[in-house]
Every structure is written in C-alpha cells, then in structure tokens.
Amino acid sequence: MNEILFVIQSIIMFIPALIANSGAVITGGHFIIDRGKNFIDGRRILGNGKTLSGFAGGIAIGTVTGLIIYAISSFSGYALGSYGTLYDAVMIPFVMATGSLTGDIAGSFVKRRIGIDRGGKGGLLDQWPFALMAFLFMYVFERQYFIQHYVYIPMIVILIIVPPIHRAVNIIGYKMHKKDVPW
Ligand code: CTP
Ligand code: MG
C-alpha cells in the first residue's frame, strides 16, 4: 500500500512536466524558435509549432502549478516528498517543466528529420521525449530528488501512463479549439 502511495505521490509531483505542454499551447504562437530556417536536409529545423512564447510560458505555468501543488500539500499537512523548502518547491517544478519543453523541442526536431511536418502525428515521438527529458533534467539538476522519487518504478509507471494522458489532453484541447488536431 505504501508503495502505491509513493508512486501516486511521484505522479502528482510530475504534473508540472505535463502541464508545461498545455501551457505552451495557451501561450504559444510568438517568436518562432528556428526563425523559419531549414536544416541541412532542406526541412525546417523545428517548424512553426515551436515558439519562444510557448517555451517560456509553458515553463512559467508548469512552475506555478508545482508551487500550487506544494502549497496544497503543505496546507493539508502532507508535505510531498522531500519537496521541503520553498526553494525546492520552485526549483523542482522549474527543472521538470524546462526539461519537458526541451524534450518537446527535441521530439519536433526528430519528427522533422524523419519527414513528419509540423502538427503531423508522431505517436510516441509526441508523447515520450518531453517525459524522458524531464527525467534527464531532474537527473542532472535535482539528482537527489530524482533518485529518491523516480528511480525506477515511478518512472516506468509514468512512461506507461503518459501516452494515454497526452492523447486525452490533446483531444480536449482540440474540442476546445485550442489545437488544430486531436493528437
Ligand atoms: N507551442 C509553442 N511553442 C512550443 C511548444 C508548443 O508555441 N515550444 C504551441 C504551438 O502553437 C503548437 C502547439 O503549442 O502548435 C501544440 O504543440 P505541439 O503539439 O508540440 O506542436 P505541433 O504544432 O504539433 O508541432 P510538432 O509537429 O513540431 O510537434
Ligand atoms: Mg503536436
């Protein structure tokens, strides 16, 4: 039972990495990162779907979400994990969200290289890079927290549940006319 609670807690603490993507959809659209330039293969480096406003706005919204989770968890007398100080409460979601949106950019880069245009269906290439990069960023910048809370079961569980969550969120975004395609 304790193990299950532990995994659920790790998933809750991962919400900033998930929300960062929705934040990018809301704030995106300004200052295209690759400035319209092509890569050596003649295709766009990243495409029009990757903008600075989406990147920065997504990080900000992800970080604030993490702070809200921290506030709720500590007011309810249940401080989540070693998410102890206010510094951690800002840094950990910031690192997660920044990793998430960096991974999202990496995913788009790979999609362009294999010939999938902006907005084309990438399957796991839409769903995994952001999560994997969020883990890598945590490993690099918040290693103790990462090892304590995500190695290995929570990480595996998150990688399994992220694709259906990503899909569901994008269907909702599509129905709300925030996204042009339901993936
Ligand atoms: N977005 C953005 N900047 C980012 C990430 C996302 O502006 N760094 C916005 C864009 O408006 C984008 C939307 O969020 O169209 C959805 O993001 P995503 O699905 O990642 O982009 P796609 O348009 O599908 O492009 P790609 O094929 O490169 O994933
Ligand atoms: Mg997409």
PDB file of C-alpha atoms in Angstrom, residues 1-119:
ATOM      1  CA  MET A   1       0.000   0.000   0.000  1.00  0.00           C
ATOM      2  CA  ASN A   2       2.792   2.385   0.948  1.00  0.00           C
ATOM      3  CA  GLU A   3       4.462   1.627  -2.369  1.00  0.00           C
ATOM      4  CA  ILE A   4       1.296   2.554  -4.240  1.00  0.00           C
ATOM      5  CA  LEU A   5       1.010   5.847  -2.346  1.00  0.00           C
ATOM      6  CA  PHE A   6       4.662   6.507  -3.084  1.00  0.00           C
ATOM      7  CA  VAL A   7       4.092   6.055  -6.827  1.00  0.00           C
ATOM      8  CA  ILE A   8       0.932   8.204  -6.756  1.00  0.00           C
ATOM      9  CA  GLN A   9       2.872  10.929  -4.962  1.00  0.00           C
ATOM     10  CA  SER A  10       5.610  10.794  -7.599  1.00  0.00           C
ATOM     11  CA  ILE A  11       2.982  11.068 -10.341  1.00  0.00           C
ATOM     12  CA  ILE A  12       1.375  14.095  -8.651  1.00  0.00           C
ATOM     13  CA  MET A  13       4.778  15.743  -8.382  1.00  0.00           C
ATOM     14  CA  PHE A  14       5.249  15.145 -12.124  1.00  0.00           C
ATOM     15  CA  ILE A  15       2.179  17.223 -13.038  1.00  0.00           C
ATOM     16  CA  PRO A  16       4.302  20.370 -13.766  1.00  0.00           C
ATOM     17  CA  ALA A  17       6.031  18.457 -16.580  1.00  0.00           C
ATOM     18  CA  LEU A  18       2.628  17.569 -18.067  1.00  0.00           C
ATOM     19  CA  ILE A  19       1.028  20.986 -17.578  1.00  0.00           C
ATOM     20  CA  ALA A  20       4.032  22.678 -19.222  1.00  0.00           C
ATOM     21  CA  ASN A  21       2.868  21.313 -22.600  1.00  0.00           C
ATOM     22  CA  SER A  22      -0.656  22.676 -22.183  1.00  0.00           C
ATOM     23  CA  GLY A  23       0.876  25.963 -21.013  1.00  0.00           C
ATOM     24  CA  ALA A  24       2.834  26.103 -24.274  1.00  0.00           C
ATOM     25  CA  VAL A  25      -0.348  25.613 -26.302  1.00  0.00           C
ATOM     26  CA  ILE A  26      -2.005  28.523 -24.450  1.00  0.00           C
ATOM     27  CA  THR A  27       0.937  30.960 -24.543  1.00  0.00           C
ATOM     28  CA  GLY A  28       2.474  29.787 -27.822  1.00  0.00           C
ATOM     29  CA  GLY A  29       2.456  31.353 -31.248  1.00  0.00           C
ATOM     30  CA  HIS A  30       5.004  34.171 -30.897  1.00  0.00           C
ATOM     31  CA  PHE A  31       8.706  34.245 -31.793  1.00  0.00           C
ATOM     32  CA  ILE A  32       9.284  31.062 -33.781  1.00  0.00           C
ATOM     33  CA  ILE A  33      12.435  29.460 -32.405  1.00  0.00           C
ATOM     34  CA  ASP A  34      14.022  28.340 -35.703  1.00  0.00           C
ATOM     35  CA  ARG A  35      13.006  31.665 -37.345  1.00  0.00           C
ATOM     36  CA  GLY A  36      11.728  29.806 -40.364  1.00  0.00           C
ATOM     37  CA  LYS A  37      15.108  28.321 -41.191  1.00  0.00           C
ATOM     38  CA  ASN A  38      15.730  24.914 -42.730  1.00  0.00           C
ATOM     39  CA  PHE A  39      18.154  22.242 -41.595  1.00  0.00           C
ATOM     40  CA  ILE A  40      20.794  20.761 -43.948  1.00  0.00           C
ATOM     41  CA  ASP A  41      18.209  18.204 -45.103  1.00  0.00           C
ATOM     42  CA  GLY A  42      16.112  21.052 -46.539  1.00  0.00           C
ATOM     43  CA  ARG A  43      13.331  20.591 -43.998  1.00  0.00           C
ATOM     44  CA  ARG A  44      12.501  23.006 -41.200  1.00  0.00           C
ATOM     45  CA  ILE A  45      14.775  22.749 -38.166  1.00  0.00           C
ATOM     46  CA  LEU A  46      11.798  22.703 -35.762  1.00  0.00           C
ATOM     47  CA  GLY A  47       8.809  24.193 -37.565  1.00  0.00           C
ATOM     48  CA  ASN A  48       6.276  26.900 -36.739  1.00  0.00           C
ATOM     49  CA  GLY A  49       4.867  24.927 -33.797  1.00  0.00           C
ATOM     50  CA  LYS A  50       7.882  25.652 -31.578  1.00  0.00           C
ATOM     51  CA  THR A  51       7.890  29.227 -30.309  1.00  0.00           C
ATOM     52  CA  LEU A  52       9.688  31.109 -27.564  1.00  0.00           C
ATOM     53  CA  SER A  53       6.413  32.296 -26.056  1.00  0.00           C
ATOM     54  CA  GLY A  54       5.233  28.688 -25.795  1.00  0.00           C
ATOM     55  CA  PHE A  55       8.533  27.563 -24.293  1.00  0.00           C
ATOM     56  CA  ALA A  56       8.753  30.351 -21.700  1.00  0.00           C
ATOM     57  CA  GLY A  57       5.021  30.457 -20.959  1.00  0.00           C
ATOM     58  CA  GLY A  58       4.878  26.684 -20.543  1.00  0.00           C
ATOM     59  CA  ILE A  59       7.788  26.748 -18.113  1.00  0.00           C
ATOM     60  CA  ALA A  60       6.158  29.557 -16.120  1.00  0.00           C
ATOM     61  CA  ILE A  61       2.770  27.809 -15.975  1.00  0.00           C
ATOM     62  CA  GLY A  62       4.408  24.474 -15.078  1.00  0.00           C
ATOM     63  CA  THR A  63       6.435  26.071 -12.289  1.00  0.00           C
ATOM     64  CA  VAL A  64       3.430  27.908 -10.835  1.00  0.00           C
ATOM     65  CA  THR A  65       1.453  24.648 -10.963  1.00  0.00           C
ATOM     66  CA  GLY A  66       4.190  22.959  -8.960  1.00  0.00           C
ATOM     67  CA  LEU A  67       4.051  25.738  -6.380  1.00  0.00           C
ATOM     68  CA  ILE A  68       0.284  25.356  -6.080  1.00  0.00           C
ATOM     69  CA  ILE A  69       0.684  21.604  -5.556  1.00  0.00           C
ATOM     70  CA  TYR A  70       3.294  22.331  -2.918  1.00  0.00           C
ATOM     71  CA  ALA A  71       1.024  24.842  -1.172  1.00  0.00           C
ATOM     72  CA  ILE A  72      -1.970  22.482  -1.177  1.00  0.00           C
ATOM     73  CA  SER A  73       0.131  19.573   0.057  1.00  0.00           C
ATOM     74  CA  SER A  74       1.715  21.522   2.895  1.00  0.00           C
ATOM     75  CA  PHE A  75      -1.519  23.241   3.969  1.00  0.00           C
ATOM     76  CA  SER A  76      -3.148  19.833   4.121  1.00  0.00           C
ATOM     77  CA  GLY A  77      -0.314  18.787   6.451  1.00  0.00           C
ATOM     78  CA  TYR A  78       1.092  16.409   3.880  1.00  0.00           C
ATOM     79  CA  ALA A  79       4.355  17.755   2.504  1.00  0.00           C
ATOM     80  CA  LEU A  80       5.006  15.836  -0.677  1.00  0.00           C
ATOM     81  CA  GLY A  81       8.293  14.010  -0.724  1.00  0.00           C
ATOM     82  CA  SER A  82      11.479  15.884   0.013  1.00  0.00           C
ATOM     83  CA  TYR A  83       9.882  18.870  -1.605  1.00  0.00           C
ATOM     84  CA  GLY A  84      10.857  20.595   1.628  1.00  0.00           C
ATOM     85  CA  THR A  85      11.892  24.203   1.240  1.00  0.00           C
ATOM     86  CA  LEU A  86      10.335  26.957  -0.830  1.00  0.00           C
ATOM     87  CA  TYR A  87      13.495  26.900  -2.938  1.00  0.00           C
ATOM     88  CA  ASP A  88      12.877  23.229  -3.785  1.00  0.00           C
ATOM     89  CA  ALA A  89       9.218  23.949  -4.388  1.00  0.00           C
ATOM     90  CA  VAL A  90      10.206  26.404  -7.130  1.00  0.00           C
ATOM     91  CA  MET A  91      13.316  24.678  -8.478  1.00  0.00           C
ATOM     92  CA  ILE A  92      11.961  21.152  -8.852  1.00  0.00           C
ATOM     93  CA  PRO A  93       8.911  22.068 -10.961  1.00  0.00           C
ATOM     94  CA  PHE A  94      11.016  24.604 -12.859  1.00  0.00           C
ATOM     95  CA  VAL A  95      13.560  21.913 -13.747  1.00  0.00           C
ATOM     96  CA  MET A  96      10.788  19.448 -14.672  1.00  0.00           C
ATOM     97  CA  ALA A  97       8.935  21.957 -16.846  1.00  0.00           C
ATOM     98  CA  THR A  98      12.099  23.164 -18.563  1.00  0.00           C
ATOM     99  CA  GLY A  99      13.123  19.570 -19.278  1.00  0.00           C
ATOM    100  CA  SER A 100       9.643  18.817 -20.532  1.00  0.00           C
ATOM    101  CA  LEU A 101       9.598  21.638 -23.085  1.00  0.00           C
ATOM    102  CA  THR A 102      13.194  20.981 -24.113  1.00  0.00           C
ATOM    103  CA  GLY A 103      12.219  17.373 -24.780  1.00  0.00           C
ATOM    104  CA  ASP A 104       9.199  18.597 -26.726  1.00  0.00           C
ATOM    105  CA  ILE A 105      11.574  20.601 -28.955  1.00  0.00           C
ATOM    106  CA  ALA A 106      13.869  17.588 -29.342  1.00  0.00           C
ATOM    107  CA  GLY A 107      10.850  15.497 -30.374  1.00  0.00           C
ATOM    108  CA  SER A 108       9.906  18.045 -33.042  1.00  0.00           C
ATOM    109  CA  PHE A 109      13.493  18.112 -34.299  1.00  0.00           C
ATOM    110  CA  VAL A 110      13.417  14.328 -34.753  1.00  0.00           C
ATOM    111  CA  LYS A 111       9.945  14.480 -36.344  1.00  0.00           C
ATOM    112  CA  ARG A 112      11.197  16.979 -38.953  1.00  0.00           C
ATOM    113  CA  ARG A 113      14.285  14.824 -39.660  1.00  0.00           C
ATOM    114  CA  ILE A 114      12.146  11.772 -40.446  1.00  0.00           C
ATOM    115  CA  GLY A 115       9.860  13.839 -42.643  1.00  0.00           C
ATOM    116  CA  ILE A 116       6.828  14.437 -40.414  1.00  0.00           C
ATOM    117  CA  ASP A 117       5.655  18.021 -40.894  1.00  0.00           C
ATOM    118  CA  ARG A 118       4.595  20.350 -38.094  1.00  0.00           C
ATOM    119  CA  GLY A 119       1.463  19.010 -36.458  1.00  0.00           C
TER     120      GLY A 119
END
